[in-house]
CSV table of C-alpha atoms and ligand atoms in Angstrom, one decimal:
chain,number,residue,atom,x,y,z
A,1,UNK,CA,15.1,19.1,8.6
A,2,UNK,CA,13.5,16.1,6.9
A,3,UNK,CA,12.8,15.6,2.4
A,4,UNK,CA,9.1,14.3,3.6
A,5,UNK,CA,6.6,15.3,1.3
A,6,UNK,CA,2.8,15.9,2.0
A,7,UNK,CA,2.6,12.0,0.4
A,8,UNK,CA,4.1,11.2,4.0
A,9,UNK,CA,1.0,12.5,6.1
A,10,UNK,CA,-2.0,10.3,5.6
A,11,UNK,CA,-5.8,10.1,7.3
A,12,UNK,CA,-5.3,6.8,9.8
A,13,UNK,CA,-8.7,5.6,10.5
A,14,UNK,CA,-8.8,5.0,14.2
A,15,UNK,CA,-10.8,2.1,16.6
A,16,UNK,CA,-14.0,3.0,16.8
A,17,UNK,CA,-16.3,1.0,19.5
A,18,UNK,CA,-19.9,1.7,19.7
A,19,UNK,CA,-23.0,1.2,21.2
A,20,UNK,CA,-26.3,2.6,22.4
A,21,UNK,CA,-24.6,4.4,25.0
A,22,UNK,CA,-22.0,6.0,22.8
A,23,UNK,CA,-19.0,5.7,20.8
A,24,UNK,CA,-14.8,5.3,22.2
A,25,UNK,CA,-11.9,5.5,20.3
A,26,UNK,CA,-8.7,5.2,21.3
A,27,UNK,CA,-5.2,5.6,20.3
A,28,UNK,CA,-2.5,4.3,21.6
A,29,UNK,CA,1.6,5.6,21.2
A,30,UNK,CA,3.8,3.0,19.4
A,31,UNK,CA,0.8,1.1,18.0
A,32,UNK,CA,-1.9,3.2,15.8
A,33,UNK,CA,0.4,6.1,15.8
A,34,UNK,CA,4.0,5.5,14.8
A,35,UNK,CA,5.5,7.7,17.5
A,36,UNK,CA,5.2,7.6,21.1
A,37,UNK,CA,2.9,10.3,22.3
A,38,UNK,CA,4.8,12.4,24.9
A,39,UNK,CA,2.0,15.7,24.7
A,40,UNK,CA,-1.7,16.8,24.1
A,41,UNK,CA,-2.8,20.0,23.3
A,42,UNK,CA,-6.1,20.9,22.1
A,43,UNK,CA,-7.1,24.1,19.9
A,44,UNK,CA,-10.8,25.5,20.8
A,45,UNK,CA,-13.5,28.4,20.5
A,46,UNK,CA,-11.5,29.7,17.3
A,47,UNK,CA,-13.6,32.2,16.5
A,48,UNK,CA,-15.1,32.3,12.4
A,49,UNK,CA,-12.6,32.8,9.7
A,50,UNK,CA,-9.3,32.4,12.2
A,51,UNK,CA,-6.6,30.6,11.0
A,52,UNK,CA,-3.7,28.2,13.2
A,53,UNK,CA,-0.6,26.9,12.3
A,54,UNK,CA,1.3,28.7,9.8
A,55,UNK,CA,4.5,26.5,10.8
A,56,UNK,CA,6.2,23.9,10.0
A,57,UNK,CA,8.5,21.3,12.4
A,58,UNK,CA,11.7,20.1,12.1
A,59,UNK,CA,11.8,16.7,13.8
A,60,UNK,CA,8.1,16.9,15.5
A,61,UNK,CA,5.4,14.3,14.2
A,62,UNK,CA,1.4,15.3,15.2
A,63,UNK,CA,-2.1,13.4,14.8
A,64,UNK,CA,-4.1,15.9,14.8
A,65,UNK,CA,-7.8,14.7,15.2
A,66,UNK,CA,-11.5,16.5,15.0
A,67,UNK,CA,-12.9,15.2,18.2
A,68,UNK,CA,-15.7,17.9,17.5
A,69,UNK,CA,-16.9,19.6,14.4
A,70,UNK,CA,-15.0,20.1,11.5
A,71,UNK,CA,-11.9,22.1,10.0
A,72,UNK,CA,-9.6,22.1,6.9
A,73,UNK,CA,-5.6,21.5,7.0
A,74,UNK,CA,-3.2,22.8,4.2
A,75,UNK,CA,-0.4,20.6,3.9
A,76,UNK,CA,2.8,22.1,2.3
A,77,UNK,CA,6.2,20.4,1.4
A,78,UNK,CA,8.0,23.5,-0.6
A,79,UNK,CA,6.8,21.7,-3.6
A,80,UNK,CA,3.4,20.3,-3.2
A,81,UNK,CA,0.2,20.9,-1.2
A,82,UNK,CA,-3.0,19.1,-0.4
A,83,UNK,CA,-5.6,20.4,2.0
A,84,UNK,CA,-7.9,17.7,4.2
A,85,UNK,CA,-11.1,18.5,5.5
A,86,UNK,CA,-11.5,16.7,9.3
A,87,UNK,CA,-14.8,16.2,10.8
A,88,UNK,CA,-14.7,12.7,12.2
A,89,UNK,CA,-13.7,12.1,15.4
A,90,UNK,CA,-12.4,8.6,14.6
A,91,UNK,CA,-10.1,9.8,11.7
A,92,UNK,CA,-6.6,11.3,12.6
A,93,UNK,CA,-4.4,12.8,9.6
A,94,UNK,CA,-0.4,12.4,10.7
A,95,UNK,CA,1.9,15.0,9.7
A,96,UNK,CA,5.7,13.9,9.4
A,97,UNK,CA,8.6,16.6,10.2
A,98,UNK,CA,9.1,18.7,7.4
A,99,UNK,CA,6.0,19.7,6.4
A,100,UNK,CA,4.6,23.6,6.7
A,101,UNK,CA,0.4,23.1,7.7
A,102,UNK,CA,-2.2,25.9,8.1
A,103,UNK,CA,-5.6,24.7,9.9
A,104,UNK,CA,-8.7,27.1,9.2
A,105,UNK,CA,-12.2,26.8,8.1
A,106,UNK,CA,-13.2,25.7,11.7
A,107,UNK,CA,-17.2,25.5,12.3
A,108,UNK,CA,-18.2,26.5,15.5
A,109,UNK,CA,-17.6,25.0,18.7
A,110,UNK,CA,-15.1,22.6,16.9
A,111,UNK,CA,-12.2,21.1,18.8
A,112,UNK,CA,-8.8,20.4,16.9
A,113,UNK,CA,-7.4,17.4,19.3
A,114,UNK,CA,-3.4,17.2,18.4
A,115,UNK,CA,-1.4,14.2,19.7
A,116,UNK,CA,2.3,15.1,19.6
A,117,UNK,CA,6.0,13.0,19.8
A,118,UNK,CA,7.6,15.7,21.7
A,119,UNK,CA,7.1,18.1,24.4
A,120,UNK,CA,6.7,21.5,23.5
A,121,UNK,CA,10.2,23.0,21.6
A,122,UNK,CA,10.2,26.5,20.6
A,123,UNK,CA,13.5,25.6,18.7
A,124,UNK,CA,11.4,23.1,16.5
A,125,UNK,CA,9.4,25.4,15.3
A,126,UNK,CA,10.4,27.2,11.6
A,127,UNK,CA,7.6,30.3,11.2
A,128,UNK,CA,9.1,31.8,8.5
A,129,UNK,CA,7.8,30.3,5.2
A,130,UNK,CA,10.5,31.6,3.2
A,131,UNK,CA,13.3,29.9,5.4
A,132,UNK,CA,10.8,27.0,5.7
A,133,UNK,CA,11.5,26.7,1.5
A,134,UNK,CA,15.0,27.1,1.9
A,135,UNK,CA,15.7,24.5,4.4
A,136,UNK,CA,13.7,22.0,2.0
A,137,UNK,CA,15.3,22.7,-1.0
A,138,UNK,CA,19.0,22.4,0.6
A,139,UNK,CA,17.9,19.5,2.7
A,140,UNK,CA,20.3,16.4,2.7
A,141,UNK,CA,19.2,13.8,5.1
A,142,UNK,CA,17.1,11.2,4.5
A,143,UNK,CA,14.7,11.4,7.3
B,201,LIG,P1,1.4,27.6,18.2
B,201,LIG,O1,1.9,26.2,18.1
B,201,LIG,O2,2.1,28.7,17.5
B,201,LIG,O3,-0.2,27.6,17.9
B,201,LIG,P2,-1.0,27.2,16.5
B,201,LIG,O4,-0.1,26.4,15.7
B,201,LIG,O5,-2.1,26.5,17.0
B,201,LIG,O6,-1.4,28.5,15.9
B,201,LIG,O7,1.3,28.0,19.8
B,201,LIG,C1,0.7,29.1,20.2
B,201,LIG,C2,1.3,29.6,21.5
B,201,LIG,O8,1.2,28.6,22.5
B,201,LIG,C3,2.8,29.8,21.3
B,201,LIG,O9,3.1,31.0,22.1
B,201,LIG,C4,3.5,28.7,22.0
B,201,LIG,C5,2.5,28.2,23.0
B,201,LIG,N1,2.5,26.7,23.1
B,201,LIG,C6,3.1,26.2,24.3
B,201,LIG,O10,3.6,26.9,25.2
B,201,LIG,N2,3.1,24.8,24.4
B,201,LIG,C7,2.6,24.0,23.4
B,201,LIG,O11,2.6,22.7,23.6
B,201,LIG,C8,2.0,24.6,22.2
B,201,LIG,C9,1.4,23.7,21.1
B,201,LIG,C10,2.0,25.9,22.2
Protein backbone atom coordinates (compact mmCIF):
# COMPACT_ATOMS: atom_id res chain seq x y z
CA UNK A 1 0.00 0.00 0.00
CA UNK A 2 1.06 3.66 -0.24
CA UNK A 3 2.69 6.13 3.15
CA UNK A 4 0.22 9.03 1.64
CA UNK A 5 -1.26 11.01 4.24
CA UNK A 6 -4.66 12.85 4.20
CA UNK A 7 -2.14 16.07 3.29
CA UNK A 8 -2.12 14.18 -0.25
CA UNK A 9 -5.94 14.61 -1.01
CA UNK A 10 -6.82 18.18 -1.75
CA UNK A 11 -10.30 20.07 -3.04
CA UNK A 12 -9.24 20.87 -6.96
CA UNK A 13 -11.46 23.58 -8.10
CA UNK A 14 -12.70 22.57 -11.43
CA UNK A 15 -13.67 24.76 -15.03
CA UNK A 16 -16.58 26.22 -14.41
CA UNK A 17 -18.35 27.97 -17.69
CA UNK A 18 -21.52 29.83 -17.26
CA UNK A 19 -24.16 31.63 -18.60
CA UNK A 20 -27.81 32.45 -18.58
CA UNK A 21 -28.62 29.16 -19.79
CA UNK A 22 -26.58 27.34 -17.17
CA UNK A 23 -23.37 26.29 -15.90
CA UNK A 24 -20.64 23.15 -17.52
CA UNK A 25 -17.77 21.86 -16.03
CA UNK A 26 -15.67 19.51 -17.09
CA UNK A 27 -12.88 17.40 -16.26
CA UNK A 28 -10.70 15.84 -18.22
CA UNK A 29 -8.22 12.49 -17.31
CA UNK A 30 -4.49 13.35 -17.44
CA UNK A 31 -5.11 17.07 -17.33
CA UNK A 32 -7.31 18.41 -14.14
CA UNK A 33 -7.10 15.09 -12.64
CA UNK A 34 -3.65 13.48 -12.33
CA UNK A 35 -4.89 9.97 -13.35
CA UNK A 36 -6.53 8.85 -16.31
CA UNK A 37 -10.20 8.17 -15.58
CA UNK A 38 -10.90 4.51 -16.57
CA UNK A 39 -14.67 4.40 -14.40
CA UNK A 40 -17.76 6.49 -13.15
CA UNK A 41 -19.87 5.46 -10.60
CA UNK A 42 -22.33 7.61 -8.90
CA UNK A 43 -23.81 7.14 -5.15
CA UNK A 44 -27.70 8.37 -4.90
CA UNK A 45 -31.07 8.50 -2.93
CA UNK A 46 -28.89 7.62 0.34
CA UNK A 47 -31.51 7.75 2.60
CA UNK A 48 -30.92 10.33 6.02
CA UNK A 49 -28.23 9.42 8.40
CA UNK A 50 -26.62 6.47 5.96
CA UNK A 51 -23.11 6.32 5.76
CA UNK A 52 -20.65 4.95 2.49
CA UNK A 53 -17.31 4.12 2.31
CA UNK A 54 -15.77 2.73 5.24
CA UNK A 55 -12.67 1.54 3.03
CA UNK A 56 -9.71 2.37 2.03
CA UNK A 57 -7.68 1.49 -1.49
CA UNK A 58 -4.49 0.19 -2.15
CA UNK A 59 -3.35 1.65 -5.47
CA UNK A 60 -6.94 3.31 -6.55
CA UNK A 61 -7.07 7.25 -6.81
CA UNK A 62 -10.91 8.85 -6.83
CA UNK A 63 -12.35 12.57 -7.40
CA UNK A 64 -15.19 12.35 -5.84
CA UNK A 65 -17.42 15.40 -6.70
CA UNK A 66 -21.08 16.84 -5.34
CA UNK A 67 -22.74 17.34 -8.60
CA UNK A 68 -25.92 17.73 -6.38
CA UNK A 69 -26.44 18.75 -2.83
CA UNK A 70 -24.10 18.27 -0.24
CA UNK A 71 -22.24 15.55 1.97
CA UNK A 72 -19.22 15.33 4.35
CA UNK A 73 -15.95 12.99 3.75
CA UNK A 74 -13.68 11.62 6.71
CA UNK A 75 -10.37 11.25 5.50
CA UNK A 76 -8.09 8.85 7.52
CA UNK A 77 -4.32 7.99 7.06
CA UNK A 78 -3.79 5.66 10.37
CA UNK A 79 -2.47 8.78 11.87
CA UNK A 80 -4.40 11.79 10.88
CA UNK A 81 -7.93 12.77 9.83
CA UNK A 82 -9.68 15.75 8.29
CA UNK A 83 -13.28 15.67 7.20
CA UNK A 84 -14.44 18.01 3.98
CA UNK A 85 -17.84 19.12 3.51
CA UNK A 86 -18.78 18.99 -0.58
CA UNK A 87 -21.58 20.89 -1.93
CA UNK A 88 -20.31 22.41 -5.09
CA UNK A 89 -20.53 20.88 -8.14
CA UNK A 90 -17.44 22.58 -9.49
CA UNK A 91 -15.06 21.44 -6.57
CA UNK A 92 -13.69 17.76 -6.58
CA UNK A 93 -11.59 16.50 -3.42
CA UNK A 94 -8.85 13.69 -4.75
CA UNK A 95 -8.09 10.98 -2.59
CA UNK A 96 -4.56 9.19 -3.11
CA UNK A 97 -4.23 5.24 -2.40
CA UNK A 98 -3.76 4.71 1.03
CA UNK A 99 -6.16 6.55 2.57
CA UNK A 100 -9.35 4.98 4.69
CA UNK A 101 -12.59 7.68 3.79
CA UNK A 102 -16.15 7.51 5.22
CA UNK A 103 -18.81 9.84 3.25
CA UNK A 104 -22.09 10.68 5.36
CA UNK A 105 -24.07 13.56 6.23
CA UNK A 106 -25.75 13.47 2.72
CA UNK A 107 -28.87 16.00 2.33
CA UNK A 108 -31.46 14.84 0.37
CA UNK A 109 -31.54 14.13 -3.14
CA UNK A 110 -27.75 14.62 -3.16
CA UNK A 111 -25.53 12.88 -5.76
CA UNK A 112 -21.89 11.78 -4.74
CA UNK A 113 -20.27 11.79 -8.53
CA UNK A 114 -16.82 9.65 -8.11
CA UNK A 115 -14.30 9.62 -10.99
CA UNK A 116 -12.00 6.66 -10.66
CA UNK A 117 -8.28 5.42 -12.15
CA UNK A 118 -9.24 1.83 -12.26
CA UNK A 119 -12.01 -0.41 -13.09
CA UNK A 120 -13.75 -1.87 -10.32
CA UNK A 121 -11.13 -4.35 -8.16
CA UNK A 122 -12.55 -6.14 -5.26
CA UNK A 123 -8.84 -7.08 -4.42
CA UNK A 124 -8.19 -3.23 -3.96
CA UNK A 125 -10.32 -2.87 -1.50
CA UNK A 126 -8.97 -3.19 2.43
CA UNK A 127 -12.53 -3.02 4.67
CA UNK A 128 -11.02 -3.93 7.66
CA UNK A 129 -9.87 -0.84 9.62
CA UNK A 130 -7.75 -2.66 11.83
CA UNK A 131 -5.68 -4.32 8.93
CA UNK A 132 -6.11 -0.97 7.11
CA UNK A 133 -3.64 0.49 10.37
CA UNK A 134 -1.50 -2.26 10.09
CA UNK A 135 -0.60 -2.13 6.52
CA UNK A 136 0.19 1.67 7.12
CA UNK A 137 2.32 1.46 9.91
CA UNK A 138 4.49 -1.53 8.22
CA UNK A 139 4.32 0.25 4.88
CA UNK A 140 7.80 0.58 2.97
CA UNK A 141 7.27 1.99 -0.35
CA UNK A 142 7.35 5.21 -1.34
CA UNK A 143 4.31 5.66 -3.36
P1 LIG B 1 -18.66 -0.03 -2.26
O1 LIG B 1 -17.50 0.50 -3.01
O2 LIG B 1 -18.39 -0.85 -1.04
O3 LIG B 1 -19.66 1.14 -1.88
P2 LIG B 1 -19.50 2.43 -0.95
O4 LIG B 1 -18.05 2.69 -0.75
O5 LIG B 1 -20.18 3.51 -1.71
O6 LIG B 1 -20.21 2.19 0.32
O7 LIG B 1 -19.53 -0.88 -3.29
C1 LIG B 1 -20.82 -1.33 -2.96
C2 LIG B 1 -21.10 -2.56 -3.80
O8 LIG B 1 -21.08 -2.23 -5.18
C3 LIG B 1 -20.08 -3.64 -3.58
O9 LIG B 1 -20.78 -4.88 -3.55
C4 LIG B 1 -19.22 -3.61 -4.81
C5 LIG B 1 -20.13 -3.04 -5.87
N1 LIG B 1 -19.40 -2.20 -6.83
C6 LIG B 1 -19.15 -2.67 -8.09
O10 LIG B 1 -19.53 -3.82 -8.46
N2 LIG B 1 -18.48 -1.88 -8.97
C7 LIG B 1 -18.05 -0.64 -8.63
O11 LIG B 1 -17.43 0.08 -9.48
C8 LIG B 1 -18.29 -0.16 -7.30
C9 LIG B 1 -17.81 1.21 -6.86
C10 LIG B 1 -18.98 -0.97 -6.44
Amino acid sequence: MSRSSIYDCSVIQLSKIHNRAGNITIVEGNNNVPFPIKRIYYLYDVPGGENRGGHGHKKLYQLIVATSGSFKVLLDDGKNKKIVRLYQPNYGLLIVPGIWRELFEFSSGSVCLVLASTIYDESDYIRDYSEFKLLKENDTSNS
